[in-house]
Short mmCIF file of C-alpha atoms in Angstrom, two decimals:
data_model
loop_
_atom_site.label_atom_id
_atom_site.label_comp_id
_atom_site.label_asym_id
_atom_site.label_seq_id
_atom_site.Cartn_x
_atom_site.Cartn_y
_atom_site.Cartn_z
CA UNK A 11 -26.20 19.02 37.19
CA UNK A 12 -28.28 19.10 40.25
CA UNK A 13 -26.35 16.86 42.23
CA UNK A 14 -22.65 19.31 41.24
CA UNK A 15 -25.02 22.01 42.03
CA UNK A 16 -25.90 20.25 45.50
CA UNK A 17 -21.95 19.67 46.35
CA UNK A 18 -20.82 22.81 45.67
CA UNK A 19 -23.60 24.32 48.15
CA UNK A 20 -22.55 21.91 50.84
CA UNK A 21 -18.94 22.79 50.26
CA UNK A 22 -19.62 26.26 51.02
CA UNK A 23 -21.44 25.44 54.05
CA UNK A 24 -18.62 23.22 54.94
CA UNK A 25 -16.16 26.48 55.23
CA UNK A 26 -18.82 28.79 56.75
CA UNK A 27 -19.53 26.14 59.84
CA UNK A 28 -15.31 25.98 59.62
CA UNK A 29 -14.67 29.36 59.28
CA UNK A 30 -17.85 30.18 62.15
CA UNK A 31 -16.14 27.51 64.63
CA UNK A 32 -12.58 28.92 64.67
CA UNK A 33 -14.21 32.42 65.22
CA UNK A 34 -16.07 31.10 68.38
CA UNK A 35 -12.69 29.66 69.35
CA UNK A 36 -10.82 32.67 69.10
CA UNK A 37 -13.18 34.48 71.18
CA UNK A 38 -13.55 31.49 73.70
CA UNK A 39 -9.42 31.35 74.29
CA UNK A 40 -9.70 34.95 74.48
CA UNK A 41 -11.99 35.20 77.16
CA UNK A 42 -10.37 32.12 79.11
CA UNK A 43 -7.03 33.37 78.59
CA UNK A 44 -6.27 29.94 77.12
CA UNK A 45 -3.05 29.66 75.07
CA UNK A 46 -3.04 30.14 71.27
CA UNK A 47 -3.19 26.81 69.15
CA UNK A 48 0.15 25.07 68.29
CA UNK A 49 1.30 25.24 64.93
CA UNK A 50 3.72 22.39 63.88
CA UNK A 51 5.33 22.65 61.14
CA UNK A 52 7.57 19.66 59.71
CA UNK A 53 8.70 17.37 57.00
CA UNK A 54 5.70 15.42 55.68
CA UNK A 55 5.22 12.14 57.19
CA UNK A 56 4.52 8.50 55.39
CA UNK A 57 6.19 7.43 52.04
CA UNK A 58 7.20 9.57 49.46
CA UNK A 59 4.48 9.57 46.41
CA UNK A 60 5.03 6.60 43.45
CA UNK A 61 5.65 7.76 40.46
CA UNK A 62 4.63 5.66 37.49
CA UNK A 63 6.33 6.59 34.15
CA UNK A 64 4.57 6.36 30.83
CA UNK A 65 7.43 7.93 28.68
CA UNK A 66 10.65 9.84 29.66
CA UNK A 67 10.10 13.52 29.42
CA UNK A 68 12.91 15.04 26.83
CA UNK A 69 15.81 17.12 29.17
CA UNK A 70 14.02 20.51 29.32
CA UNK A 71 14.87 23.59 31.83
CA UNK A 72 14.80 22.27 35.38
CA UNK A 73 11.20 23.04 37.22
CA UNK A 74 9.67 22.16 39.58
CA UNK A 75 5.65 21.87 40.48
CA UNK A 76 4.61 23.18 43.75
CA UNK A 77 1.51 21.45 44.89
CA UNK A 78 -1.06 22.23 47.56
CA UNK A 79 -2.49 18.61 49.26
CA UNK A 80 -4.52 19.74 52.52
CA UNK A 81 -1.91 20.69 55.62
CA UNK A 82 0.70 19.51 52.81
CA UNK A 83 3.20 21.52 50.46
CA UNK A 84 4.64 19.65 47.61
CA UNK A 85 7.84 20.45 45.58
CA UNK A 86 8.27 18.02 43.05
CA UNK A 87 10.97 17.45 40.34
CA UNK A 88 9.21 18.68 37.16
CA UNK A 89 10.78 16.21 34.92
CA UNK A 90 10.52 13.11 36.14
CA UNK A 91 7.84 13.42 39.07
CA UNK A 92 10.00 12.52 42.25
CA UNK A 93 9.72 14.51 45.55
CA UNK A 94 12.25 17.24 46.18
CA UNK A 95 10.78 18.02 49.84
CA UNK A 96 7.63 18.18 51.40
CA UNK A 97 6.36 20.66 54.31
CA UNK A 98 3.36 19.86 56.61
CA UNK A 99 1.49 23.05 58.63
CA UNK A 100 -0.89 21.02 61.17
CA UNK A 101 -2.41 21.87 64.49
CA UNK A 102 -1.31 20.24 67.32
CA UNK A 103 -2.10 20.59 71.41
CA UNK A 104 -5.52 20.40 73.30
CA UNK A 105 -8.41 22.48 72.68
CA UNK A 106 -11.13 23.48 74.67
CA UNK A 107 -14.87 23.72 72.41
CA UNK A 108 -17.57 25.33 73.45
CA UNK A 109 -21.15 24.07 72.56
CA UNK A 110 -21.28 21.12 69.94
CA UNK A 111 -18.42 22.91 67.97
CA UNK A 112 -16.73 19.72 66.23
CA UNK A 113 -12.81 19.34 66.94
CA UNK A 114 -10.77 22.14 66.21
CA UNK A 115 -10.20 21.99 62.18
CA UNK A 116 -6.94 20.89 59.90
CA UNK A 117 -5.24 23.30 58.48
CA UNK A 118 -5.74 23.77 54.69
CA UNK A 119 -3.07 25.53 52.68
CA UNK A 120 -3.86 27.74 49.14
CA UNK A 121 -2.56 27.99 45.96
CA UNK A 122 1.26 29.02 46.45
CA UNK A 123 3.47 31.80 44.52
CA UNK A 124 6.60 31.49 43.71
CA UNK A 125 8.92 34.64 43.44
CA UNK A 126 12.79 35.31 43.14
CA UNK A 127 13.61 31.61 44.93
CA UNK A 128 10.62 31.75 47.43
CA UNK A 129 7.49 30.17 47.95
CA UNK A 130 4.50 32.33 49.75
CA UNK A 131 1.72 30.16 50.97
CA UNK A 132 -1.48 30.67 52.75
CA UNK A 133 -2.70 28.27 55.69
CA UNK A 134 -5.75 29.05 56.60
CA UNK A 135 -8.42 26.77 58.97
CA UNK A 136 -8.20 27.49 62.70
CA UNK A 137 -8.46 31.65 63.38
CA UNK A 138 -6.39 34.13 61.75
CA UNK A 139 -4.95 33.00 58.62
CA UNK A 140 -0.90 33.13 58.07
CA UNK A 141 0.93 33.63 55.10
CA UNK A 142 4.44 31.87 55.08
CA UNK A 143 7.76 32.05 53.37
CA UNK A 144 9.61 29.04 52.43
CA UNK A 145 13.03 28.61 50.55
CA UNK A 146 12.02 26.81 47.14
CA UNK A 147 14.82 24.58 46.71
CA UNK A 148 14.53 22.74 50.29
CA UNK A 149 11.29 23.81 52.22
CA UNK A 150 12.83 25.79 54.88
CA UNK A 151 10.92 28.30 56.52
CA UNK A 152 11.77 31.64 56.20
CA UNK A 153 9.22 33.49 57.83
CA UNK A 154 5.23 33.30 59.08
CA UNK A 155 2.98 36.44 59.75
CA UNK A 156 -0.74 36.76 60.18
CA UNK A 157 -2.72 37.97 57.20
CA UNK A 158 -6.00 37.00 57.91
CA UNK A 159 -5.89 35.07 54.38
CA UNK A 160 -8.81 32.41 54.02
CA UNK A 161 -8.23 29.29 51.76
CA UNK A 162 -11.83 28.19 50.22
CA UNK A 163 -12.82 24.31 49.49
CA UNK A 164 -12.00 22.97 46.17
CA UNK A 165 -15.87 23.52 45.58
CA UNK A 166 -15.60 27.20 45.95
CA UNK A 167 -12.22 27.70 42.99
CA UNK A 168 -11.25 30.51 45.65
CA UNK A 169 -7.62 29.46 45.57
CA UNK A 170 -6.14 32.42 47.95
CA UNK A 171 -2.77 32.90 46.52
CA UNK A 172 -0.59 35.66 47.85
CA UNK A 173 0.44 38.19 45.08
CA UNK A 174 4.11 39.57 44.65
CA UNK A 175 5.35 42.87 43.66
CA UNK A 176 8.34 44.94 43.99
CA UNK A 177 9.51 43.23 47.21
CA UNK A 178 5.76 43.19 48.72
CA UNK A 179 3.68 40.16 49.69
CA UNK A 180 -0.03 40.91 49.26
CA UNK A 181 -2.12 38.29 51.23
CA UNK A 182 -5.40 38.72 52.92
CA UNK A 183 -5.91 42.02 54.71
CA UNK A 184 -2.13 42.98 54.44
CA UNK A 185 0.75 43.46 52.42
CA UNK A 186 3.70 41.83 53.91
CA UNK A 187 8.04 42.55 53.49
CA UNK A 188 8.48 40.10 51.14
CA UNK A 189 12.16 39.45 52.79
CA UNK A 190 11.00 39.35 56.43
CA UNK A 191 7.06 39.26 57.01
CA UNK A 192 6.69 42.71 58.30
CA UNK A 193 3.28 44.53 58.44
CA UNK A 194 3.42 46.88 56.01
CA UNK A 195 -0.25 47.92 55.82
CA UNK A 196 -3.25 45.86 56.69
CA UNK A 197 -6.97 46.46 55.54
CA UNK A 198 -10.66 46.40 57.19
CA UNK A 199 -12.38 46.38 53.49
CA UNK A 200 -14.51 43.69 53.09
CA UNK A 201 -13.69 41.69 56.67
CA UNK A 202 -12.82 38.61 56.80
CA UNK A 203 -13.91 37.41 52.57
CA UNK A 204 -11.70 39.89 51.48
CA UNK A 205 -9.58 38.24 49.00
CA UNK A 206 -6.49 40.22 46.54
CA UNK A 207 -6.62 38.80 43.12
CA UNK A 208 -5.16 40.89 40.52
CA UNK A 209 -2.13 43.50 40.77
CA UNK A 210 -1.43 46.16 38.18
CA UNK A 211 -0.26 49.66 37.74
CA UNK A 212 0.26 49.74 41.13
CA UNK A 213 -3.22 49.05 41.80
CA UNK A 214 -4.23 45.49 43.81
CA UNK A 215 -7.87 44.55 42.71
CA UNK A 216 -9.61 42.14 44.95
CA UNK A 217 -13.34 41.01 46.09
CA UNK A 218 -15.23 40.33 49.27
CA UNK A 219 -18.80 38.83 49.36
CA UNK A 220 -20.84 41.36 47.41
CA UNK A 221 -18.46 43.26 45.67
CA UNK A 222 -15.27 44.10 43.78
CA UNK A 223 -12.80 46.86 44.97
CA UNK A 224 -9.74 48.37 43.66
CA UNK A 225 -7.15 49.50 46.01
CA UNK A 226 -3.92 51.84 46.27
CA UNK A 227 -0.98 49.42 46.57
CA UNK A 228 1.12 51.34 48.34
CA UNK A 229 -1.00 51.74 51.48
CA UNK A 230 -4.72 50.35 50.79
CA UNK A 231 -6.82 52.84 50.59
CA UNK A 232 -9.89 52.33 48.72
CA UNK A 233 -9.92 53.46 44.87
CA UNK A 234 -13.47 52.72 44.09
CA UNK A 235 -15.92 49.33 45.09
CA UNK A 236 -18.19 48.12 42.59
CA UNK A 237 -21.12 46.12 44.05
CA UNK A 238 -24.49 46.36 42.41
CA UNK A 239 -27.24 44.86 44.13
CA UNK A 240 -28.72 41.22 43.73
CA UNK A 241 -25.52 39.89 42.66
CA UNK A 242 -22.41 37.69 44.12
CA UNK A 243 -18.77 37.85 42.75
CA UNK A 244 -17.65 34.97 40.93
CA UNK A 245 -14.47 33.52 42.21
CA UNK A 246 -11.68 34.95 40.25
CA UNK A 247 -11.19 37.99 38.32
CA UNK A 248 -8.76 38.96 35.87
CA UNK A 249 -7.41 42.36 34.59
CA UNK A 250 -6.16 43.53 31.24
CA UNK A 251 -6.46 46.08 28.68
CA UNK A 252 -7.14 48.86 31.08
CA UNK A 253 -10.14 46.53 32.09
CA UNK A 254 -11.61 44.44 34.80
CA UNK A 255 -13.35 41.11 33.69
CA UNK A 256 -15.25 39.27 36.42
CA UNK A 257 -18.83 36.92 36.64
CA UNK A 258 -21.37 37.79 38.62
CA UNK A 259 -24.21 35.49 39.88
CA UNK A 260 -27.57 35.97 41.39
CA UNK A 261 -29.44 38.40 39.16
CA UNK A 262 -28.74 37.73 36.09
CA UNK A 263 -25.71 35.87 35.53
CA UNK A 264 -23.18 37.69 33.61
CA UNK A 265 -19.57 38.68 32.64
CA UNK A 266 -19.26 42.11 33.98
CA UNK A 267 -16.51 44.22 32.16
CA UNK A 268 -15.16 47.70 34.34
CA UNK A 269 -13.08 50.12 33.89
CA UNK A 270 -9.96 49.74 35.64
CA UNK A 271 -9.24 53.33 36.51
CA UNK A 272 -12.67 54.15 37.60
CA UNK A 273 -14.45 50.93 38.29
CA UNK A 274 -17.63 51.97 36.33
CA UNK A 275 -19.63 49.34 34.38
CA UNK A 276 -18.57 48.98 30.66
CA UNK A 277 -20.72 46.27 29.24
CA UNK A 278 -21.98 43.01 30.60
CA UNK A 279 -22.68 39.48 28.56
CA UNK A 280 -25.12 37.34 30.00
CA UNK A 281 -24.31 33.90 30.35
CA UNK A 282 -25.17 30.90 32.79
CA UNK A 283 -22.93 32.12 35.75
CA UNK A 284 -19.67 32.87 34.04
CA UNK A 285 -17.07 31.56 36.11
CA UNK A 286 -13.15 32.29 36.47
CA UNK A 287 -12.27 34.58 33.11
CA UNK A 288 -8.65 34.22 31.24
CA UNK A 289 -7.69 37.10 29.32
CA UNK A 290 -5.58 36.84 26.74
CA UNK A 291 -4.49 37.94 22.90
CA UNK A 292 -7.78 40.10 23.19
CA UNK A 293 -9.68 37.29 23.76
CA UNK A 294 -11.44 36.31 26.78
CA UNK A 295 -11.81 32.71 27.90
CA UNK A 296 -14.47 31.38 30.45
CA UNK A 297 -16.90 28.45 31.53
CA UNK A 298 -20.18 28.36 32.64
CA UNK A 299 -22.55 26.13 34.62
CA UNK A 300 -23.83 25.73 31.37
CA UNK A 301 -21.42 23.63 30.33
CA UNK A 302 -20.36 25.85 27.42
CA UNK A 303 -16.62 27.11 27.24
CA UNK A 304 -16.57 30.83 25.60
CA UNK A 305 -14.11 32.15 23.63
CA UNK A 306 -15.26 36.11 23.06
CA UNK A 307 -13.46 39.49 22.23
CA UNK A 308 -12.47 41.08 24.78
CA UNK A 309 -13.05 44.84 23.65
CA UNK A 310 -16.69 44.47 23.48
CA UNK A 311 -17.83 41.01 24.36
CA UNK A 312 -18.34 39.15 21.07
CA UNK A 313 -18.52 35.95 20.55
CA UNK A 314 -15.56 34.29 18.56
CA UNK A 315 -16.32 30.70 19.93
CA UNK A 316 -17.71 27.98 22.02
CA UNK A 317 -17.74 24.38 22.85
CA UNK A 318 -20.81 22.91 24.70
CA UNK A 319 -19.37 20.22 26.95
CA UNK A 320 -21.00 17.27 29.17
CA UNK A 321 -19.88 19.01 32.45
CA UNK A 322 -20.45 22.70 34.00
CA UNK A 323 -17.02 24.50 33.84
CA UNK A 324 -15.40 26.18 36.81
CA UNK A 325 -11.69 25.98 36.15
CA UNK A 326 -9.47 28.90 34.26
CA UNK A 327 -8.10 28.43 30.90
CA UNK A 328 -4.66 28.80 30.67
CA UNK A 329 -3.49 30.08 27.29
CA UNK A 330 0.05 29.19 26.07
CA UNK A 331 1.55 28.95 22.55
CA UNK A 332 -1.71 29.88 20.80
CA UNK A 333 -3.58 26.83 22.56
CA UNK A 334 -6.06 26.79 25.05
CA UNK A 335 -6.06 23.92 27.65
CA UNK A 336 -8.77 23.76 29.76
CA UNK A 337 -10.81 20.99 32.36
CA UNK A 338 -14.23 19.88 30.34
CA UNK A 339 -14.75 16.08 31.86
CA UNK A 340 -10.80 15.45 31.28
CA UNK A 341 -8.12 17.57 29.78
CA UNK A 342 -8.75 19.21 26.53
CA UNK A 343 -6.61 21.07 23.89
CA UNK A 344 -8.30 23.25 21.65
CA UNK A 345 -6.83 26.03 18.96
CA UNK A 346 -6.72 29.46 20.74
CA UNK A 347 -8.07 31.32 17.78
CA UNK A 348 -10.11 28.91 16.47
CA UNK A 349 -11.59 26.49 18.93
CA UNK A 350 -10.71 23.51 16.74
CA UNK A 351 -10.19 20.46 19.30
CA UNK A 352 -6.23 19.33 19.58
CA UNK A 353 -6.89 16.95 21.80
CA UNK A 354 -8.92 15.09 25.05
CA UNK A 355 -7.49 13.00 27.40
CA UNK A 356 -10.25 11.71 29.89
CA UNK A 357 -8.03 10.67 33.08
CA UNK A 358 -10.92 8.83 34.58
CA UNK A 359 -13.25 11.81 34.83
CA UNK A 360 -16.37 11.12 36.33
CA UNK A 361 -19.27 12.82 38.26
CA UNK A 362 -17.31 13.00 41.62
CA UNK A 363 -13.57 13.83 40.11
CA UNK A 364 -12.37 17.22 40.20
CA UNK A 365 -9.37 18.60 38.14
CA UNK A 366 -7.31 21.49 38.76
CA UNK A 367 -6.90 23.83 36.68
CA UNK A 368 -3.90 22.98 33.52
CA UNK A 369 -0.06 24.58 34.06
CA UNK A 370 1.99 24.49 31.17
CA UNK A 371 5.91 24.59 31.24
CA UNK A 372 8.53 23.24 28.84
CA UNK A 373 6.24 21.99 26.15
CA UNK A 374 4.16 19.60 29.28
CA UNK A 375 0.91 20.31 30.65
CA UNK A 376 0.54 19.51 34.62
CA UNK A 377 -2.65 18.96 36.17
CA UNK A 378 -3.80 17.56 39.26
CA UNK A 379 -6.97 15.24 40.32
CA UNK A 380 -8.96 14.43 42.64
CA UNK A 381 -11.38 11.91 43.37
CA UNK A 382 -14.29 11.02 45.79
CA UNK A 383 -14.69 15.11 46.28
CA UNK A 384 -11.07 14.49 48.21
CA UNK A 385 -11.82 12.06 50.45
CA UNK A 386 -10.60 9.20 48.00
CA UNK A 387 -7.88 9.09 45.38
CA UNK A 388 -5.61 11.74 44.44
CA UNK A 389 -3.03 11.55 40.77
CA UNK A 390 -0.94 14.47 39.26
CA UNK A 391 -0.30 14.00 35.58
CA UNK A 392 2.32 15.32 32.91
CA UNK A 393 0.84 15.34 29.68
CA UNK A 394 2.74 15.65 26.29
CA UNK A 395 1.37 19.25 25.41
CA UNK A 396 0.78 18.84 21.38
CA UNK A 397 -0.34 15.09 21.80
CA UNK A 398 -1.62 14.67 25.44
CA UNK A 399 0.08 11.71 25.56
CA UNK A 400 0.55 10.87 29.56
CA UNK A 401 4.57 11.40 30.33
CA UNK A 402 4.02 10.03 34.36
CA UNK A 403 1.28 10.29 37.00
CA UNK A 404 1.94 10.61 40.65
CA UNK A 405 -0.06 8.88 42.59
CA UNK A 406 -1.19 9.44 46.84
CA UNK A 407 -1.27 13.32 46.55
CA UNK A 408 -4.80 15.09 46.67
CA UNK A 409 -4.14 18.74 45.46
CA UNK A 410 -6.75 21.12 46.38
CA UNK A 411 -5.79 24.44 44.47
CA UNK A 412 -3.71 24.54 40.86
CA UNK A 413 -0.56 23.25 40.34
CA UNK A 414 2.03 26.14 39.95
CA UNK A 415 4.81 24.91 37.94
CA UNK A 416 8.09 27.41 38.42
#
């Protein structure tokens, strides 16, 4: 525990110094009037990803999983696991660094959204972060606009992923044309950590580094900011029944429950720093560094379930079909309702393997993992969803957010 504890510190630190070095570069190049880095972006280079097949998936509708590997952006064929096209964001050119500011850094691209045929991505890692456009079915660019979006390590869960509504890209400090990349109003709330995570009623929730806030859509004004003192945001948020459900750490770790409307406090539960909330069937799902999994109600917090597991939990649940599939050391299937285990499939967990969250189309689960704290190993899997029997792994792709399977 201390060690995971340990790593996820250092991976924080990792993207402050990051984050801290590209702002002293941006001022430096400003002040020098030296030209703005070079952004390349191209087909991915090396050999495609093998594909080892367990069991041939039964013809379902075509999808395909959109993967985030470092500067890479995977489309693969749902299916069967081969590469439809693959899109690399890197930096290229010569930099000038000030001080003992290590070389400039790599670019590291979020958890992507796919809407109406696109893909919206954020690349984040040297100065201002961009959101880009990208045809789904081939990779082709369609358009690239600064958003100041920020993509956090794997350590952090903060996967950055650009929201879409009504022909608006929300990503970052601004909400984007969704057809062309045009401003159409950008934010100061919150600097730089400011982060959109949930969008409903016309109302785009998001958090910074001390609190939540709830703003107007259509031009980003503030609604209200929640922020009470002593305590930190978790990393992801989620918002339903006229409610918003987030963790907060520091001072006593709890599940904080507001009003959506008004932002005021509703009830808390106190658990071991609840992390990254599903809501769902009026239930609420969440981990803890406790390594317990909770399953409570979501009108007033009561506990329905739980599962104590070997590992602390950071990843989402993702509800489908009245099952709950969820990371614990290894993939796990458990009844919804219930919390009666399906199934476990370990997939070499250990204590320096992370897994991404589960995605669940077409009656297969998808989930991605990484070993060595990704500088090692990296396998995507497609699990039989009632049996989690392994369909095919891909192996030679790290992904550092979710899968999104569309």
């Amino acid at each position: 525990m201390r060690r995971l504890l340990v790593r996820i510190v250092l991976g924080g630190l990792l993207l402050l110094a990051l984050v801290s070095c590209a702002a002293i570069l941006l001022t430096q190049r400003d002040l020098r009037n030296l030209p703005p880095p070079k952004i390349v972006l191209s087909d991915c280079p090396g050999h495609p990803p093998k594909v080892s097949v367990t069991t041939i998936i039964p013809a379902v509708t075509a999808h395909t999983i959109y993967a985030s590997s470092g500067e890479n952006l995977y489309a693969l064929n749902a299916q069967t696991g081969a590469l439809r096209w693959c899109r690399q964001i890197a930096i290229g050119g010569d930099f000038v660094c000030p001080g003992s500011c290590p070389p400039p850094p790599s670019i590291m691209l979020g958890q992507p959204a796919v809407v109406d045929g696109v893909v919206y991505v954020c690349a984040s890692g040297y100065g201002d972060g961009q959101t880009y456009a990208f045809r789904a079915s081939n990779g082709t660019q369609l358009w690239q606009a600064i958003s100041d979006c920020l993509v956090g390590t794997m350590f952090s869960g903060q996967t950055a992923v650009p929201l879409v509504d009504h022909g608006i890209v929300y990503s970052g400090s601004v909400a984007l044309g969704a057809r062309d990349g045009r401003i159409v109003w950008a934010t100061h709330v919150g600097g730089s950590s400011f982060v959109p995570q949930a969008l409903a009623d016309g109302v785009l929730y998001a958090n910074d580094a001390d609190s939540i806030l709830a703003l107007d859509a259509d031009n980003g004004g503030v609604r209200w900011k929640y922020g009470p003192p002593g305590v930190t945001p978790g990393d992801r948020l989620a918002v339903a029944y006229g409610r918003v459900y987030v963790g907060v750490h520091g001072q006593g770790n709890a599940l904080h429950v507001l009003d959506a409307a008004s932002g005021a406090l509703l009830w808390t539960s106190a658990m071991a720093a609840a992390s990254n909330p599903t809501v769902a069937n009026g239930m609420i799902y969440l981990g803890s560094w406790g390594n317990t999994l909770y399953a409570l109600q979501a009108n007033d917090g009561a506990v329905c379930w739980r599962y104590v597991a070997s590992v602390s939990i950071f990843t989402a649940t993702t509800i489908a079909d009245g099952v709950a599939y969820v990371n614990l050391g290894g993939a796990y299937a458990f009844d919804a309702t219930t919390g009666v285990v399906f199934w476990h499939r370990p997939l070499g967990a250990g204590e320096n393997v992370w897994f991404t969250p589960l995605a669940v189309a077409g009656n297969v689960v998808y989930l991605g993992r990484t070993d060595e704290e990704g500088q090692g190993t990296g396998t995507i899997y497609a699990l039989n969803a009632a049996t989690g029997a392994i369909y095919w792994q891909i192996s030679g792709i790290q992904p550092n957010t979710p899968l999104v399977v569309a």
